[in-house]
Amino acid sequence: MEYFPKDFLWGAASASYQTEGGVKEDGRGESVWDTFSHTPCKVRNSDTGDVAADSYHRWREDVALVKDMGLGAYRFSIAWPRIAPNGGTDWNPAGFAMYDGLVDALLEAGVQPWATLYHWDLPQALQNKGGWQNEDTARAFGAYAREVAEHFKGRVTHWFTINEPQCFIGMGYGSGEHAPGLRLRPEDQLLCWKNMLLGHTLAIQALRGIDPSNVVGLASCGGVCYPASERAEDIEAARKRMFARPEGFGGFSHHDLLDPLCLEDNPGKPDFIGLNIYNGIAVRAGENGPEDVPYPMGGPRTAFGWPVTPEALEWGPRFVWERYHLPLYISENGLSCRDWVALDGKVHDPGRIDFLHRYLLALSRAVDAGVDVHGYFQWALIDNFEWAEGYDQRFGLVYVDYATGRRIPKDSAEWYAGVVKSSGGAL
Ligand code: IFM
């Protein structure tokens, strides 16, 4: 049985500050994450992204890993402060060099580059002027998008403007757990939200203006609800709850982002929706309306403590597709484990294989139900800096020995390669 169409896009993802290191090289400016991670008590173990997985120097190895796994696409992000060290329009040509090498090597390997313009490393210079509270940041983002689009014209055709606005605003400007570490009043967070929407729209216009064939979306996150049973009442309850709850990340949910953007006449309407889905909440029809079903005591949890709920990867895409009718990509999904190198020199991660197996089977049910989902990016290609959790959470298909930068594909990398090769048939 074939679970996924032959042209389904199989990929893996990463992000600049989480993997690159090389923070002082080739004229890169400071980002809010440099400042934040170097502030005492903000990141576990005082970890920073100074070196990370050293992909700034080892990107050739990363491309080889992608190629060995037979992936069709690699999603990476461009560090804004490498291109615009001061946040303005004094472009830094040297900042493009590494991405030029990466993009060309991917193309040569037959792998489609999917670039994210903003995965949270805001130039510190812009934060000094208010960051996303200041409309100028949105305008600067639009100008940066134009510069990058011009530079990669004809080589990169698939783009994400912004990764997880819900999270970077909710945790960066709301709870203060992420850079820039602010705890703003709700109305000030809303100002960030408004400027983020403007920034996305200016970026999408710039990308399309430079090359109308550019395909542009953004990666959304937020609470996913799934029905506690197959009963029609529970399905309806889950659907309602998913688009009614002020979920997670300071109250910003998928529909806060997608409802305004996906209106027909909105110039920021994306070509596709990227969904970052890691887990969800079971919902049933209660006497007084939809109600959450408590997660079972002792139920499976990731190293992060997140519940393991594969159903989220079926019902999240189903509900989003029904509401917006735009092509979908799973732009992130994966598991953090406490992986280590075994005595045989390999990294055995049966938990990750089981997790991915369950989640991909769930996704196949969405595909089977007619949801227009075109691809899946596993988070992450390699172990990396997990923001406030530092290096304690390992999400990679490939293990990174941070002391040496050495990469060791985990068992899950081989398993995923089999899934990709068989277009899901091996599931
Ligand atoms: O590592 C992050 C990523 O940067 C954004 N989405 C969630 C991942 C795991 O927490």
Coordinates of C-alpha atoms and ligand atoms in Angstrom, one line a residue:
M1 CA 0.0 0.0 0.0
E2 CA 1.2 3.5 -0.8
Y3 CA 0.6 6.0 1.9
F4 CA 1.8 9.2 0.3
P5 CA 1.8 10.4 -3.3
K6 CA 4.9 9.8 -5.3
D7 CA 5.6 13.6 -5.6
F8 CA 5.2 14.1 -1.8
L9 CA 8.1 16.3 -0.6
W10 CA 10.3 14.8 2.1
G11 CA 12.6 17.1 3.9
A12 CA 14.3 18.1 7.1
A13 CA 14.7 21.5 8.7
S14 CA 17.2 23.7 10.7
A15 CA 17.5 27.3 11.7
S16 CA 20.5 29.7 11.6
Y17 CA 21.0 30.6 15.3
Q18 CA 20.3 27.0 16.4
T19 CA 22.9 25.4 14.1
E20 CA 25.4 27.8 12.5
G21 CA 27.7 29.2 15.2
G22 CA 30.3 31.5 13.6
V23 CA 28.6 34.4 15.3
K24 CA 31.4 36.8 14.8
E25 CA 32.4 35.8 11.3
D26 CA 32.4 37.7 8.0
G27 CA 30.8 40.9 9.5
R28 CA 27.7 39.3 11.1
G29 CA 26.0 41.7 13.5
E30 CA 24.6 40.8 16.9
S31 CA 21.2 39.3 17.2
V32 CA 18.8 39.4 20.1
W33 CA 19.7 35.8 20.8
D34 CA 23.4 36.6 21.2
T35 CA 22.4 39.2 23.8
F36 CA 19.9 37.0 25.5
S37 CA 22.0 33.8 25.7
H38 CA 24.9 35.8 27.1
T39 CA 22.7 37.2 29.8
P40 CA 23.1 35.2 33.1
C41 CA 20.2 32.7 33.9
K42 CA 18.3 33.0 30.7
V43 CA 19.4 29.8 29.0
R44 CA 19.9 26.4 30.7
N45 CA 23.5 25.7 31.5
S46 CA 24.4 29.2 30.2
D47 CA 24.6 27.6 26.7
T48 CA 24.9 30.0 23.7
G49 CA 24.7 29.6 20.0
D50 CA 28.3 30.9 19.6
V51 CA 29.4 27.6 18.1
A52 CA 26.2 25.5 18.0
A53 CA 26.6 22.6 15.5
D54 CA 29.2 24.7 13.7
S55 CA 27.2 24.5 10.4
Y56 CA 28.7 27.8 9.4
H57 CA 31.9 25.8 8.7
R58 CA 30.4 22.3 8.3
W59 CA 27.5 23.0 5.9
R60 CA 29.1 20.7 3.3
E61 CA 28.7 17.8 5.8
D62 CA 25.1 18.8 6.3
V63 CA 24.4 18.7 2.6
A64 CA 26.1 15.3 2.3
L65 CA 23.8 14.0 5.1
V66 CA 20.7 15.4 3.3
K67 CA 21.8 13.8 0.1
D68 CA 22.6 10.5 1.8
M69 CA 19.1 10.4 3.2
G70 CA 17.7 11.0 -0.2
L71 CA 15.7 14.1 0.9
G72 CA 13.9 16.2 -1.7
A73 CA 14.2 19.5 0.2
Y74 CA 16.2 21.1 3.0
R75 CA 14.7 23.9 5.0
F76 CA 17.2 26.3 6.6
S77 CA 17.0 29.9 7.7
I78 CA 19.0 32.9 6.8
A79 CA 20.4 35.0 9.6
W80 CA 19.2 38.5 9.1
P81 CA 22.1 40.0 11.1
R82 CA 24.6 38.4 8.6
I83 CA 23.0 40.2 5.7
A84 CA 22.1 43.4 7.6
P85 CA 24.5 43.7 10.5
N86 CA 23.0 46.9 11.7
G87 CA 19.5 46.1 10.8
G88 CA 19.3 48.7 8.1
T89 CA 20.2 48.7 4.4
D90 CA 24.0 48.6 4.7
W91 CA 24.1 45.2 3.2
N92 CA 27.0 42.9 4.0
P93 CA 27.9 40.9 0.9
A94 CA 30.2 38.6 2.9
G95 CA 27.1 37.5 4.8
F96 CA 25.8 35.8 1.7
A97 CA 28.9 33.6 1.1
M98 CA 28.0 30.7 3.3
Y99 CA 24.4 30.6 2.0
D100 CA 25.6 30.8 -1.6
G101 CA 27.8 27.7 -1.0
L102 CA 24.9 25.9 0.8
V103 CA 22.3 26.7 -1.9
D104 CA 24.6 25.8 -4.8
A105 CA 25.6 22.5 -3.1
L106 CA 21.9 21.6 -2.4
L107 CA 21.0 22.4 -6.0
E108 CA 23.9 20.3 -7.3
A109 CA 22.8 17.4 -5.1
G110 CA 19.2 17.7 -6.5
V111 CA 17.8 19.0 -3.2
Q112 CA 15.4 21.9 -3.2
P113 CA 16.5 24.7 -0.9
W114 CA 13.6 26.1 1.2
A115 CA 14.7 29.3 2.9
T116 CA 13.2 30.9 6.0
L117 CA 13.8 34.6 6.3
Y118 CA 13.2 35.0 10.0
H119 CA 13.7 32.3 12.5
W120 CA 14.0 34.6 15.5
D121 CA 17.5 36.1 15.2
L122 CA 16.4 39.7 15.0
P123 CA 19.4 42.2 14.6
Q124 CA 20.1 43.6 18.0
A125 CA 20.3 47.1 16.4
L126 CA 16.6 46.8 15.6
Q127 CA 15.7 45.6 19.1
N128 CA 17.5 48.7 20.5
K129 CA 14.9 50.8 18.6
G130 CA 11.9 48.7 20.0
G131 CA 12.2 45.6 17.9
W132 CA 8.8 44.3 16.7
Q133 CA 7.1 47.1 18.8
N134 CA 8.4 49.5 16.2
E135 CA 6.8 49.6 12.7
D136 CA 10.3 50.4 11.3
T137 CA 11.2 46.7 12.0
A138 CA 8.5 45.6 9.6
R139 CA 9.8 47.9 6.9
A140 CA 13.4 46.8 7.5
F141 CA 12.2 43.2 7.2
G142 CA 10.6 44.0 3.9
A143 CA 13.8 45.6 2.6
Y144 CA 15.9 42.6 3.8
A145 CA 13.5 40.2 2.1
R146 CA 13.9 42.2 -1.2
E147 CA 17.7 42.1 -0.9
V148 CA 17.7 38.3 -0.2
A149 CA 15.2 37.6 -3.0
E150 CA 17.3 39.6 -5.5
H151 CA 20.4 37.7 -4.5
F152 CA 18.9 34.2 -4.8
K153 CA 16.7 34.9 -7.7
G154 CA 16.4 31.7 -9.8
R155 CA 18.2 29.6 -7.2
V156 CA 15.8 29.7 -4.2
T157 CA 12.1 29.6 -5.2
H158 CA 10.5 28.3 -2.0
W159 CA 10.3 30.6 1.0
F160 CA 9.0 30.9 4.5
T161 CA 8.8 34.6 5.6
I162 CA 8.5 34.0 9.4
N163 CA 8.8 31.0 11.6
E164 CA 6.2 30.6 14.4
P165 CA 5.1 34.2 15.0
Q166 CA 3.0 32.9 17.9
C167 CA 6.0 31.6 19.7
F168 CA 8.5 34.4 19.1
I169 CA 6.0 37.1 20.1
G170 CA 4.4 35.1 22.9
M171 CA 7.7 33.9 24.5
G172 CA 9.9 36.8 23.4
Y173 CA 7.6 39.7 24.2
G174 CA 5.0 38.1 26.5
S175 CA 6.4 35.5 28.9
G176 CA 10.0 36.7 28.5
E177 CA 11.4 33.1 28.3
H178 CA 12.9 33.8 24.9
A179 CA 14.9 36.7 23.4
P180 CA 14.5 39.6 23.8
G181 CA 13.1 38.5 27.2
L182 CA 10.4 41.1 27.5
R183 CA 7.2 40.8 29.5
L184 CA 4.9 43.3 27.8
R185 CA 1.3 44.1 28.5
P186 CA -1.1 42.4 26.1
E187 CA -1.8 45.6 24.1
D188 CA 2.0 46.0 23.5
Q189 CA 2.2 42.4 22.4
L190 CA -0.6 43.1 20.0
L191 CA 1.5 45.9 18.5
C192 CA 4.3 43.4 17.9
W193 CA 1.7 41.2 16.3
K194 CA 0.5 44.0 14.0
N195 CA 4.0 44.9 12.9
M196 CA 4.8 41.2 12.4
L197 CA 1.8 40.9 10.0
L198 CA 3.0 44.0 8.2
G199 CA 6.5 42.7 8.0
H200 CA 5.3 39.4 6.5
T201 CA 3.2 41.2 4.0
L202 CA 6.0 43.5 2.9
A203 CA 8.3 40.4 2.6
I204 CA 5.8 38.4 0.5
Q205 CA 5.3 41.4 -1.8
A206 CA 9.1 41.8 -2.2
L207 CA 9.6 38.1 -2.9
R208 CA 6.8 38.1 -5.5
G209 CA 7.9 41.4 -6.9
I210 CA 11.4 40.2 -7.6
D211 CA 10.2 36.8 -9.0
P212 CA 6.6 36.1 -9.5
S213 CA 7.4 32.4 -9.6
N214 CA 8.5 32.5 -6.0
V215 CA 6.3 30.3 -3.8
V216 CA 5.9 31.9 -0.4
G217 CA 4.4 30.8 2.9
L218 CA 5.0 31.1 6.6
A219 CA 5.3 28.5 9.4
S220 CA 2.5 28.7 12.0
C221 CA 2.2 27.1 15.4
G222 CA -0.3 27.0 18.1
G223 CA -2.7 24.6 19.8
V224 CA -4.0 21.7 17.8
C225 CA -7.1 19.8 19.0
Y226 CA -8.1 16.4 17.9
P227 CA -11.3 14.4 18.6
A228 CA -11.1 12.0 21.6
S229 CA -13.0 9.5 19.5
E230 CA -14.3 9.0 16.0
R231 CA -17.8 10.1 17.1
A232 CA -19.2 12.9 15.0
E233 CA -19.9 15.0 18.1
D234 CA -16.3 14.7 19.3
I235 CA -15.0 15.7 15.9
E236 CA -17.2 18.7 15.8
A237 CA -16.2 19.6 19.4
A238 CA -12.4 19.4 18.5
R239 CA -12.9 21.5 15.4
K240 CA -14.8 24.2 17.4
R241 CA -12.3 24.2 20.2
M242 CA -9.3 24.4 17.9
F243 CA -10.5 27.7 16.5
A244 CA -11.9 29.1 19.6
R245 CA -9.3 28.7 22.3
P246 CA -6.7 31.3 23.1
E247 CA -4.0 28.8 23.0
G248 CA -0.4 28.7 24.3
F249 CA 2.3 31.2 23.5
G250 CA 0.8 34.3 25.1
G251 CA -2.6 33.6 23.5
F252 CA -1.7 33.6 19.9
S253 CA -3.0 30.6 17.9
H254 CA -3.1 29.3 14.4
H255 CA -6.3 31.2 13.6
D256 CA -5.0 34.5 15.0
L257 CA -2.4 34.4 12.3
L258 CA -4.2 32.6 9.4
D259 CA -7.7 34.2 9.7
P260 CA -6.6 37.6 8.6
L261 CA -3.9 36.5 6.2
C262 CA -5.9 34.0 4.3
L263 CA -8.6 36.4 3.3
E264 CA -8.9 36.5 -0.5
D265 CA -8.0 40.2 -0.8
N266 CA -5.1 40.3 1.7
P267 CA -1.8 41.1 -0.1
G268 CA -0.1 38.9 2.6
K269 CA -2.1 35.8 1.6
P270 CA 0.4 33.0 1.5
D271 CA 0.8 30.5 -1.3
F272 CA 0.9 27.7 1.2
I273 CA 0.6 27.3 5.0
G274 CA 3.4 25.7 6.9
L275 CA 2.3 23.9 10.1
N276 CA 4.7 23.2 12.9
I277 CA 3.0 20.4 14.9
Y278 CA 4.5 18.5 17.8
N279 CA 1.4 17.6 19.9
G280 CA -2.2 18.3 20.5
I281 CA -5.1 18.1 23.0
A282 CA -7.9 15.6 22.9
V283 CA -11.3 17.1 23.0
R284 CA -14.8 15.6 23.4
A285 CA -18.3 16.9 23.3
G286 CA -19.3 17.6 26.9
E287 CA -22.7 18.5 28.3
N288 CA -21.8 22.2 28.2
G289 CA -19.9 22.2 25.0
P290 CA -16.4 21.0 23.9
E291 CA -14.1 20.0 26.7
D292 CA -10.5 18.9 27.0
V293 CA -9.8 15.3 27.9
P294 CA -7.0 15.2 30.5
Y295 CA -3.8 13.5 29.2
P296 CA -3.6 10.0 30.7
M297 CA -1.5 9.7 33.9
G298 CA 1.9 8.2 33.0
G299 CA 1.2 8.7 29.2
P300 CA 4.2 8.9 26.9
R301 CA 6.1 12.1 27.0
T302 CA 9.2 13.5 25.1
A303 CA 12.4 14.5 26.9
F304 CA 10.9 18.0 26.8
G305 CA 7.8 16.6 28.7
W306 CA 5.6 17.1 25.7
P307 CA 2.8 14.6 25.3
V308 CA 3.1 12.1 22.4
T309 CA -0.1 12.6 20.5
P310 CA 0.2 11.4 16.8
E311 CA -3.5 12.2 16.3
A312 CA -2.4 15.9 16.1
L313 CA -0.7 15.3 12.8
E314 CA -3.9 13.9 11.3
W315 CA -6.5 16.4 12.7
G316 CA -4.4 19.6 12.8
P317 CA -3.9 19.5 9.0
R318 CA -7.5 18.4 8.5
F319 CA -9.0 21.2 10.4
V320 CA -6.6 23.8 8.9
W321 CA -7.3 22.6 5.4
E322 CA -11.1 22.7 5.9
R323 CA -10.9 26.3 7.1
Y324 CA -8.4 27.8 4.7
H325 CA -8.2 25.6 1.6
L326 CA -4.5 26.4 1.0
P327 CA -1.8 23.9 0.2
L328 CA -0.2 22.6 3.4
Y329 CA 3.3 21.6 4.3
I330 CA 4.3 20.2 7.7
S331 CA 7.2 22.6 8.2
E332 CA 8.3 21.0 11.5
N333 CA 7.6 17.8 13.5
G334 CA 9.9 15.8 15.6
L335 CA 11.0 14.5 19.0
S336 CA 13.6 15.5 21.5
C337 CA 15.4 12.6 23.3
R338 CA 18.4 12.2 25.5
D339 CA 20.4 10.5 22.8
W340 CA 24.0 9.4 23.4
V341 CA 26.7 7.5 21.6
A342 CA 26.5 3.8 22.5
L343 CA 29.5 1.5 23.1
D344 CA 29.2 0.4 19.5
G345 CA 29.8 4.0 18.4
K346 CA 26.3 4.4 17.1
V347 CA 23.4 6.4 18.3
H348 CA 20.3 4.2 18.8
D349 CA 17.0 6.1 19.1
P350 CA 14.2 3.6 18.9
G351 CA 11.9 6.2 20.6
R352 CA 12.3 8.7 17.7
I353 CA 11.7 6.0 15.1
D354 CA 8.5 4.9 16.9
F355 CA 7.4 8.6 17.3
L356 CA 7.9 9.4 13.6
H357 CA 6.3 6.2 12.5
R358 CA 3.1 6.9 14.5
Y359 CA 3.0 10.6 13.4
L360 CA 3.6 9.8 9.8
L361 CA 0.9 7.2 9.8
A362 CA -1.4 9.8 11.2
L363 CA -0.4 12.3 8.5
S364 CA -1.1 9.6 5.9
R365 CA -4.6 9.4 7.2
A366 CA -5.0 13.1 6.6
V367 CA -3.7 12.7 3.0
D368 CA -6.1 9.8 2.6
A369 CA -8.9 12.0 3.7
G370 CA -8.1 14.4 0.9
V371 CA -6.2 17.0 2.8
D372 CA -3.9 18.9 0.4
V373 CA -0.7 18.3 2.2
H374 CA 2.3 18.3 -0.1
G375 CA 5.4 17.7 2.1
Y376 CA 6.9 17.1 5.5
F377 CA 10.0 18.6 7.1
Q378 CA 11.4 16.7 10.0
W379 CA 12.7 18.8 12.8
A380 CA 15.6 18.6 12.9
L381 CA 18.3 17.5 10.5
I382 CA 20.9 17.7 13.2
D383 CA 21.0 18.3 16.9
N384 CA 21.1 22.0 17.7
F385 CA 20.6 24.8 20.2
E386 CA 17.1 24.5 21.6
W387 CA 16.7 28.1 22.7
A388 CA 16.1 28.5 26.4
E389 CA 16.8 24.8 26.9
G390 CA 20.3 25.1 25.5
Y391 CA 21.7 21.8 24.2
D392 CA 19.8 19.5 26.6
Q393 CA 17.1 18.7 24.0
R394 CA 18.3 16.7 21.1
F395 CA 15.9 16.8 18.1
G396 CA 18.2 15.7 15.3
L397 CA 18.1 12.7 13.0
V398 CA 21.9 13.2 13.2
Y399 CA 23.8 13.4 16.5
V400 CA 26.2 16.2 17.0
D401 CA 29.2 15.9 19.3
Y402 CA 29.3 19.6 20.3
A403 CA 32.9 19.3 21.5
T404 CA 34.2 18.3 18.1
G405 CA 31.3 19.1 15.7
R406 CA 31.4 15.5 14.6
R407 CA 28.1 14.3 13.1
I408 CA 26.8 10.7 13.6
P409 CA 23.6 9.7 11.9
K410 CA 21.3 8.2 14.4
D411 CA 19.3 5.0 13.6
S412 CA 16.3 7.2 12.8
A413 CA 18.3 8.8 10.0
E414 CA 18.6 5.4 8.3
W415 CA 14.9 4.7 9.1
Y416 CA 13.7 8.0 7.7
A417 CA 15.8 7.4 4.5
G418 CA 13.9 4.2 4.0
V419 CA 10.6 6.0 4.4
V420 CA 11.6 8.6 1.9
K421 CA 12.9 6.1 -0.6
S422 CA 9.6 4.2 -0.5
S423 CA 7.5 7.4 -0.4
G424 CA 6.1 6.3 2.8
G425 CA 5.6 2.7 1.7
A426 CA 7.9 1.4 4.4
L427 CA 5.6 2.7 7.2
Ligands
IFM1 O1 13.6 24.2 17.9 C1 12.3 24.7 17.8 C2 12.2 25.5 16.5 O2 13.1 26.5 16.5 C3 10.8 26.1 16.4 N1 9.8 25.1 16.5 C4 9.9 24.2 17.6 C5 11.3 23.6 17.7 C6 11.4 22.6 18.9 O3 11.1 23.3 20.1

